[in-house]
């Protein structure tokens, strides 16, 4: 019986992670692709698109390496900004709307505003945090690779890296609070 219960929990967890991963992955791809099409138009850069059957089927060919550097840098930054905002929202939910350590005044205010749906469980918040955390660091890895290939500015790499370190610290801080609350309730 217990083995079945563990399997059900892991299946439920995997299904939830899959569902949660759709939005960040969609945003990551759309932001990068739309940025690659729009930014050169806004900056007046001319480019051609090369289609080939490869890992990356669409290649943007710019007139100069400087133009490619600018477009890649700012589209990487836009992509990271979208992921940052999503993960920041998860951290806000974790710090302020988490059912294990929400303040009574906050709960009362949410009830008055008929917004109790914002209160989240540990299962929901930490699954969301895991997904956004992974995509955030994936974006940092992408920025790092682009920087190492001289396709992005160093400040984009450093900015995404430092912001991710800060966000990771905030997530770990919240996890420590969660473990503290869990220990208090499970000591007796």
PDB file of C-alpha atoms in Angstrom:
ATOM      1  CA  UNK A   1       0.000   0.000   0.000  1.00  0.00           C
ATOM      2  CA  UNK A   2       2.758   2.448   0.956  1.00  0.00           C
ATOM      3  CA  UNK A   3       4.698   1.695  -2.235  1.00  0.00           C
ATOM      4  CA  UNK A   4       1.609   2.571  -4.301  1.00  0.00           C
ATOM      5  CA  UNK A   5       1.195   5.819  -2.372  1.00  0.00           C
ATOM      6  CA  UNK A   6       4.834   6.811  -3.030  1.00  0.00           C
ATOM      7  CA  UNK A   7       4.421   6.028  -6.716  1.00  0.00           C
ATOM      8  CA  UNK A   8       1.253   8.133  -6.865  1.00  0.00           C
ATOM      9  CA  UNK A   9       3.014  11.067  -5.212  1.00  0.00           C
ATOM     10  CA  UNK A  10       5.979  10.853  -7.587  1.00  0.00           C
ATOM     11  CA  UNK A  11       3.632  10.559 -10.576  1.00  0.00           C
ATOM     12  CA  UNK A  12       1.641  13.553  -9.352  1.00  0.00           C
ATOM     13  CA  UNK A  13       4.873  15.485  -8.834  1.00  0.00           C
ATOM     14  CA  UNK A  14       6.127  14.672 -12.312  1.00  0.00           C
ATOM     15  CA  UNK A  15       2.805  15.641 -13.879  1.00  0.00           C
ATOM     16  CA  UNK A  16       2.780  18.924 -11.969  1.00  0.00           C
ATOM     17  CA  UNK A  17       6.382  19.696 -12.968  1.00  0.00           C
ATOM     18  CA  UNK A  18       5.543  19.005 -16.608  1.00  0.00           C
ATOM     19  CA  UNK A  19       2.529  21.311 -16.425  1.00  0.00           C
ATOM     20  CA  UNK A  20       4.543  24.013 -14.658  1.00  0.00           C
ATOM     21  CA  UNK A  21       7.379  23.800 -17.201  1.00  0.00           C
ATOM     22  CA  UNK A  22       5.172  24.716 -20.151  1.00  0.00           C
ATOM     23  CA  UNK A  23       4.874  28.460 -19.429  1.00  0.00           C
ATOM     24  CA  UNK A  24       8.572  29.200 -18.776  1.00  0.00           C
ATOM     25  CA  UNK A  25       9.725  27.133 -21.753  1.00  0.00           C
ATOM     26  CA  UNK A  26       7.159  28.802 -24.007  1.00  0.00           C
ATOM     27  CA  UNK A  27       8.174  32.272 -22.768  1.00  0.00           C
ATOM     28  CA  UNK A  28      11.869  31.492 -23.181  1.00  0.00           C
ATOM     29  CA  UNK A  29      11.483  30.412 -26.801  1.00  0.00           C
ATOM     30  CA  UNK A  30       8.972  33.093 -27.815  1.00  0.00           C
ATOM     31  CA  UNK A  31      10.988  35.913 -26.254  1.00  0.00           C
ATOM     32  CA  UNK A  32      14.186  34.838 -28.000  1.00  0.00           C
ATOM     33  CA  UNK A  33      12.559  34.259 -31.409  1.00  0.00           C
ATOM     34  CA  UNK A  34      10.404  37.407 -31.366  1.00  0.00           C
ATOM     35  CA  UNK A  35      13.407  39.410 -30.170  1.00  0.00           C
ATOM     36  CA  UNK A  36      15.546  38.049 -32.995  1.00  0.00           C
ATOM     37  CA  UNK A  37      12.945  39.200 -35.531  1.00  0.00           C
ATOM     38  CA  UNK A  38      11.909  42.539 -33.978  1.00  0.00           C
ATOM     39  CA  UNK A  39      15.113  43.975 -32.534  1.00  0.00           C
ATOM     40  CA  UNK A  40      16.992  44.169 -35.862  1.00  0.00           C
ATOM     41  CA  UNK A  41      13.974  45.903 -37.413  1.00  0.00           C
ATOM     42  CA  UNK A  42      13.817  48.414 -34.540  1.00  0.00           C
ATOM     43  CA  UNK A  43      17.563  49.086 -34.783  1.00  0.00           C
ATOM     44  CA  UNK A  44      17.557  49.252 -38.582  1.00  0.00           C
ATOM     45  CA  UNK A  45      19.904  46.278 -38.963  1.00  0.00           C
ATOM     46  CA  UNK A  46      19.747  44.285 -42.157  1.00  0.00           C
ATOM     47  CA  UNK A  47      19.927  40.527 -41.963  1.00  0.00           C
ATOM     48  CA  UNK A  48      19.091  37.424 -43.905  1.00  0.00           C
ATOM     49  CA  UNK A  49      17.587  34.228 -42.592  1.00  0.00           C
ATOM     50  CA  UNK A  50      19.177  30.943 -43.503  1.00  0.00           C
ATOM     51  CA  UNK A  51      17.125  27.751 -43.147  1.00  0.00           C
ATOM     52  CA  UNK A  52      18.847  24.403 -42.877  1.00  0.00           C
ATOM     53  CA  UNK A  53      18.251  21.039 -41.286  1.00  0.00           C
ATOM     54  CA  UNK A  54      20.443  21.309 -38.232  1.00  0.00           C
ATOM     55  CA  UNK A  55      20.200  21.656 -34.460  1.00  0.00           C
ATOM     56  CA  UNK A  56      19.172  25.271 -34.985  1.00  0.00           C
ATOM     57  CA  UNK A  57      17.189  25.329 -38.242  1.00  0.00           C
ATOM     58  CA  UNK A  58      16.927  29.140 -38.370  1.00  0.00           C
ATOM     59  CA  UNK A  59      20.131  31.180 -38.618  1.00  0.00           C
ATOM     60  CA  UNK A  60      20.193  34.966 -38.675  1.00  0.00           C
ATOM     61  CA  UNK A  61      23.017  36.321 -40.812  1.00  0.00           C
ATOM     62  CA  UNK A  62      23.881  39.956 -40.034  1.00  0.00           C
ATOM     63  CA  UNK A  63      25.992  42.361 -42.078  1.00  0.00           C
ATOM     64  CA  UNK A  64      28.550  42.771 -39.296  1.00  0.00           C
ATOM     65  CA  UNK A  65      29.594  40.848 -36.176  1.00  0.00           C
ATOM     66  CA  UNK A  66      28.816  43.957 -34.101  1.00  0.00           C
ATOM     67  CA  UNK A  67      25.171  43.810 -35.159  1.00  0.00           C
ATOM     68  CA  UNK A  68      24.985  40.128 -34.225  1.00  0.00           C
ATOM     69  CA  UNK A  69      26.594  40.955 -30.875  1.00  0.00           C
ATOM     70  CA  UNK A  70      24.042  43.682 -30.129  1.00  0.00           C
ATOM     71  CA  UNK A  71      21.010  41.619 -31.164  1.00  0.00           C
ATOM     72  CA  UNK A  72      22.142  38.486 -29.312  1.00  0.00           C
ATOM     73  CA  UNK A  73      22.998  40.455 -26.175  1.00  0.00           C
ATOM     74  CA  UNK A  74      19.683  42.249 -25.937  1.00  0.00           C
ATOM     75  CA  UNK A  75      17.554  39.229 -26.864  1.00  0.00           C
ATOM     76  CA  UNK A  76      19.393  37.191 -24.218  1.00  0.00           C
ATOM     77  CA  UNK A  77      18.717  39.980 -21.746  1.00  0.00           C
ATOM     78  CA  UNK A  78      15.018  40.103 -22.689  1.00  0.00           C
ATOM     79  CA  UNK A  79      14.756  36.335 -22.401  1.00  0.00           C
ATOM     80  CA  UNK A  80      16.369  36.420 -18.964  1.00  0.00           C
ATOM     81  CA  UNK A  81      14.166  39.331 -17.856  1.00  0.00           C
ATOM     82  CA  UNK A  82      11.016  37.319 -18.624  1.00  0.00           C
ATOM     83  CA  UNK A  83      12.325  34.332 -16.653  1.00  0.00           C
ATOM     84  CA  UNK A  84      13.457  36.648 -13.828  1.00  0.00           C
ATOM     85  CA  UNK A  85       9.969  38.172 -13.521  1.00  0.00           C
ATOM     86  CA  UNK A  86       8.355  34.722 -13.445  1.00  0.00           C
ATOM     87  CA  UNK A  87      10.741  33.419 -10.795  1.00  0.00           C
ATOM     88  CA  UNK A  88      10.406  36.644  -8.808  1.00  0.00           C
ATOM     89  CA  UNK A  89       6.618  36.122  -8.726  1.00  0.00           C
ATOM     90  CA  UNK A  90       7.185  32.589  -7.398  1.00  0.00           C
ATOM     91  CA  UNK A  91       9.449  34.010  -4.678  1.00  0.00           C
ATOM     92  CA  UNK A  92       6.825  36.612  -3.742  1.00  0.00           C
ATOM     93  CA  UNK A  93       4.252  33.829  -3.437  1.00  0.00           C
ATOM     94  CA  UNK A  94       6.735  31.806  -1.402  1.00  0.00           C
ATOM     95  CA  UNK A  95       7.626  34.618   1.003  1.00  0.00           C
ATOM     96  CA  UNK A  96       4.243  36.292   1.413  1.00  0.00           C
ATOM     97  CA  UNK A  97       1.479  33.861   0.376  1.00  0.00           C
ATOM     98  CA  UNK A  98       2.856  30.502   1.551  1.00  0.00           C
ATOM     99  CA  UNK A  99       0.347  28.726   3.774  1.00  0.00           C
ATOM    100  CA  UNK A 100       3.006  27.587   6.270  1.00  0.00           C
ATOM    101  CA  UNK A 101       4.202  31.065   7.198  1.00  0.00           C
ATOM    102  CA  UNK A 102       1.680  33.605   5.943  1.00  0.00           C
ATOM    103  CA  UNK A 103       0.945  36.419   8.387  1.00  0.00           C
ATOM    104  CA  UNK A 104      -2.597  36.487   9.810  1.00  0.00           C
ATOM    105  CA  UNK A 105      -2.990  40.105   8.724  1.00  0.00           C
ATOM    106  CA  UNK A 106      -2.137  39.174   5.148  1.00  0.00           C
ATOM    107  CA  UNK A 107      -4.682  36.350   5.225  1.00  0.00           C
ATOM    108  CA  UNK A 108      -7.358  38.726   6.538  1.00  0.00           C
ATOM    109  CA  UNK A 109      -6.549  41.313   3.875  1.00  0.00           C
ATOM    110  CA  UNK A 110      -6.690  38.659   1.131  1.00  0.00           C
ATOM    111  CA  UNK A 111     -10.030  37.438   2.491  1.00  0.00           C
ATOM    112  CA  UNK A 112     -11.423  40.989   2.417  1.00  0.00           C
ATOM    113  CA  UNK A 113     -10.276  41.353  -1.190  1.00  0.00           C
ATOM    114  CA  UNK A 114     -11.637  37.888  -2.076  1.00  0.00           C
ATOM    115  CA  UNK A 115      -8.151  36.847  -3.165  1.00  0.00           C
ATOM    116  CA  UNK A 116      -7.551  33.808  -0.953  1.00  0.00           C
ATOM    117  CA  UNK A 117      -6.656  31.858  -4.099  1.00  0.00           C
ATOM    118  CA  UNK A 118      -3.234  33.541  -3.923  1.00  0.00           C
ATOM    119  CA  UNK A 119      -2.360  31.508  -0.820  1.00  0.00           C
ATOM    120  CA  UNK A 120      -0.261  28.582  -1.960  1.00  0.00           C
ATOM    121  CA  UNK A 121       0.833  25.241  -0.546  1.00  0.00           C
ATOM    122  CA  UNK A 122       4.387  23.972  -0.211  1.00  0.00           C
ATOM    123  CA  UNK A 123       3.729  21.457  -2.986  1.00  0.00           C
ATOM    124  CA  UNK A 124       2.660  24.168  -5.423  1.00  0.00           C
ATOM    125  CA  UNK A 125       5.220  26.803  -4.539  1.00  0.00           C
ATOM    126  CA  UNK A 126       8.265  24.540  -4.480  1.00  0.00           C
ATOM    127  CA  UNK A 127       7.372  22.729  -7.675  1.00  0.00           C
ATOM    128  CA  UNK A 128       6.944  26.113  -9.378  1.00  0.00           C
ATOM    129  CA  UNK A 129      10.169  27.353  -7.809  1.00  0.00           C
ATOM    130  CA  UNK A 130      12.065  24.293  -9.044  1.00  0.00           C
ATOM    131  CA  UNK A 131      10.886  24.785 -12.622  1.00  0.00           C
ATOM    132  CA  UNK A 132      11.553  28.539 -12.762  1.00  0.00           C
ATOM    133  CA  UNK A 133      14.887  28.011 -10.965  1.00  0.00           C
ATOM    134  CA  UNK A 134      15.982  25.506 -13.628  1.00  0.00           C
ATOM    135  CA  UNK A 135      14.949  27.787 -16.486  1.00  0.00           C
ATOM    136  CA  UNK A 136      16.644  30.758 -14.834  1.00  0.00           C
ATOM    137  CA  UNK A 137      19.952  28.896 -14.646  1.00  0.00           C
ATOM    138  CA  UNK A 138      19.431  27.545 -18.165  1.00  0.00           C
ATOM    139  CA  UNK A 139      19.198  31.159 -19.340  1.00  0.00           C
ATOM    140  CA  UNK A 140      22.420  31.934 -17.436  1.00  0.00           C
ATOM    141  CA  UNK A 141      24.142  28.978 -19.102  1.00  0.00           C
ATOM    142  CA  UNK A 142      22.945  30.222 -22.484  1.00  0.00           C
ATOM    143  CA  UNK A 143      24.255  33.725 -21.717  1.00  0.00           C
ATOM    144  CA  UNK A 144      27.576  32.204 -20.644  1.00  0.00           C
ATOM    145  CA  UNK A 145      27.911  30.191 -23.850  1.00  0.00           C
ATOM    146  CA  UNK A 146      27.021  33.232 -25.949  1.00  0.00           C
ATOM    147  CA  UNK A 147      29.608  35.300 -24.059  1.00  0.00           C
ATOM    148  CA  UNK A 148      32.316  32.634 -24.441  1.00  0.00           C
ATOM    149  CA  UNK A 149      31.598  32.468 -28.179  1.00  0.00           C
ATOM    150  CA  UNK A 150      31.883  36.290 -28.329  1.00  0.00           C
ATOM    151  CA  UNK A 151      28.206  36.537 -29.327  1.00  0.00           C
ATOM    152  CA  UNK A 152      27.084  38.478 -26.250  1.00  0.00           C
ATOM    153  CA  UNK A 153      28.432  41.233 -24.016  1.00  0.00           C
ATOM    154  CA  UNK A 154      30.175  40.380 -20.765  1.00  0.00           C
ATOM    155  CA  UNK A 155      27.800  42.607 -18.789  1.00  0.00           C
ATOM    156  CA  UNK A 156      24.824  40.489 -19.942  1.00  0.00           C
ATOM    157  CA  UNK A 157      26.547  37.358 -18.667  1.00  0.00           C
ATOM    158  CA  UNK A 158      27.605  39.007 -15.385  1.00  0.00           C
ATOM    159  CA  UNK A 159      24.199  40.601 -14.814  1.00  0.00           C
ATOM    160  CA  UNK A 160      22.285  37.376 -15.369  1.00  0.00           C
ATOM    161  CA  UNK A 161      24.749  35.424 -13.244  1.00  0.00           C
ATOM    162  CA  UNK A 162      24.668  37.843 -10.294  1.00  0.00           C
ATOM    163  CA  UNK A 163      20.874  38.213 -10.409  1.00  0.00           C
ATOM    164  CA  UNK A 164      20.551  34.420 -10.427  1.00  0.00           C
ATOM    165  CA  UNK A 165      22.871  34.071  -7.442  1.00  0.00           C
ATOM    166  CA  UNK A 166      20.702  36.599  -5.564  1.00  0.00           C
ATOM    167  CA  UNK A 167      17.478  34.777  -6.512  1.00  0.00           C
ATOM    168  CA  UNK A 168      19.015  31.440  -5.505  1.00  0.00           C
ATOM    169  CA  UNK A 169      19.910  32.903  -2.110  1.00  0.00           C
ATOM    170  CA  UNK A 170      16.318  34.095  -1.629  1.00  0.00           C
ATOM    171  CA  UNK A 171      14.967  30.653  -2.510  1.00  0.00           C
ATOM    172  CA  UNK A 172      17.366  28.940  -0.096  1.00  0.00           C
ATOM    173  CA  UNK A 173      16.393  31.436   2.619  1.00  0.00           C
ATOM    174  CA  UNK A 174      12.722  30.555   2.146  1.00  0.00           C
ATOM    175  CA  UNK A 175      13.511  26.832   2.166  1.00  0.00           C
ATOM    176  CA  UNK A 176      15.303  27.291   5.491  1.00  0.00           C
ATOM    177  CA  UNK A 177      12.180  28.953   6.925  1.00  0.00           C
ATOM    178  CA  UNK A 178      10.096  26.056   5.633  1.00  0.00           C
ATOM    179  CA  UNK A 179      12.393  23.479   7.266  1.00  0.00           C
ATOM    180  CA  UNK A 180      12.301  25.444  10.521  1.00  0.00           C
ATOM    181  CA  UNK A 181       8.480  25.416  10.532  1.00  0.00           C
ATOM    182  CA  UNK A 182       8.454  21.717   9.610  1.00  0.00           C
ATOM    183  CA  UNK A 183      10.855  20.926  12.493  1.00  0.00           C
ATOM    184  CA  UNK A 184       8.706  22.874  14.963  1.00  0.00           C
ATOM    185  CA  UNK A 185       5.603  20.890  14.053  1.00  0.00           C
ATOM    186  CA  UNK A 186       7.340  17.515  13.913  1.00  0.00           C
ATOM    187  CA  UNK A 187       9.474  17.611  17.073  1.00  0.00           C
ATOM    188  CA  UNK A 188       6.636  16.558  19.361  1.00  0.00           C
TER     189      UNK A 188
END
